[in-house]
Steps between C-alpha positions, in 0.01 A plus 500: 500500500757718674787387720698718739870420478819545701849501347658166595840366400494136394796264512402200289728484195268668250365852451180567688359803677167608647364620165579172326350307786174694477488428125546130580227513765254663261581243230449224753167644619373534144596143423318371807194707412483324162397175671126429534411652839326187631834316500628704795195427714519130416856414604681511834699811588830308502449404136407856407814615678714256298355627170552862603862431593570339161337789311690754707837333444437488125391865496815612685719304260320659206523855639868472596648285226564229759444124502227318690628190673291221346647216709252364751617614845779695331646793697477796462187559291632771263860488377738706290475434126827303493331231710332378181819302436514347849445131566200365685719430802627860499146636472399316814711747699630780278738743675312819409148605416172598662288270714126573516260415780138602512218494752136603518537557874341340805150541635384422857425139587133426449443779250417398144578705192410307187746470214439775248402759761722780628684413822649837594237602757532164678881473509654447843860458385724462195781248492709301252614138511808320371611138478833587661661784694772594249291750296697826510404696187121518484226679311192438716156598378142507621201424282126527537187483289430840349263630227753574227253496210121529488464490878584127500748383763818341368837440669709814525841571655436771758853561632860388451792515743871433447782406734852383407629420847267250665677249726404171662380680813241681287326166447331295769547135587423256222179302552399173334827322573312178573216328322379598154462875562691740276795661676431871547647793688298812578681829477575638846400850612852633442482374142159657446635830633784483247256431218269784605788749500573397140160586354537525122141576405146489631164532329362851547189379678397643838377177667819320393730780616321534832505126570867456405599795718325329790670165437847635416580770754817613318359511148544842335333625186403858582784632283458265205 
């Protein structure tokens, strides 16, 4: 499995670069592939996404000598090693670190792609969501089902993007402010443009590269 990479400078309080991130992605993919394949076709995509995010955060911490934030709803997801001595209250909003957000992308209304099957050919857009609009330093990734071993589809991170200067205007209005719905904000187009310009790595796969170039007009990986 080969990834094309761009040199990206991270500002998150611990040492990480594109090479380390690719190592973390490969470790994450291998870990996900160790699960029985039928699991991924049996659970909802949102639950698969949650598992992938946890594996990815742990893999980054392992590759970079960092610390995975283990507090439920703690922020950010991966912290400098010295955060191991922080209190639970401090870990709920630590001043430095790396927040992760993943997506498997959106498909047109009315089209069905079953869990466990590749979505890339059906994608109409790629977006990320947050519970608030204060996320500034973000590692955003895309995942899909891909035959990593033995031609059996398992979850795989297909691309990762980094931006250290998101602002509130890069996130849309928060929905779910009434009733029992979870509060969520979709990233606005200006935010997605910032993420696309910060491509860290992408799977060297022609359908994926072609589709992501169509969705993200300013994505560049010809020189990676």
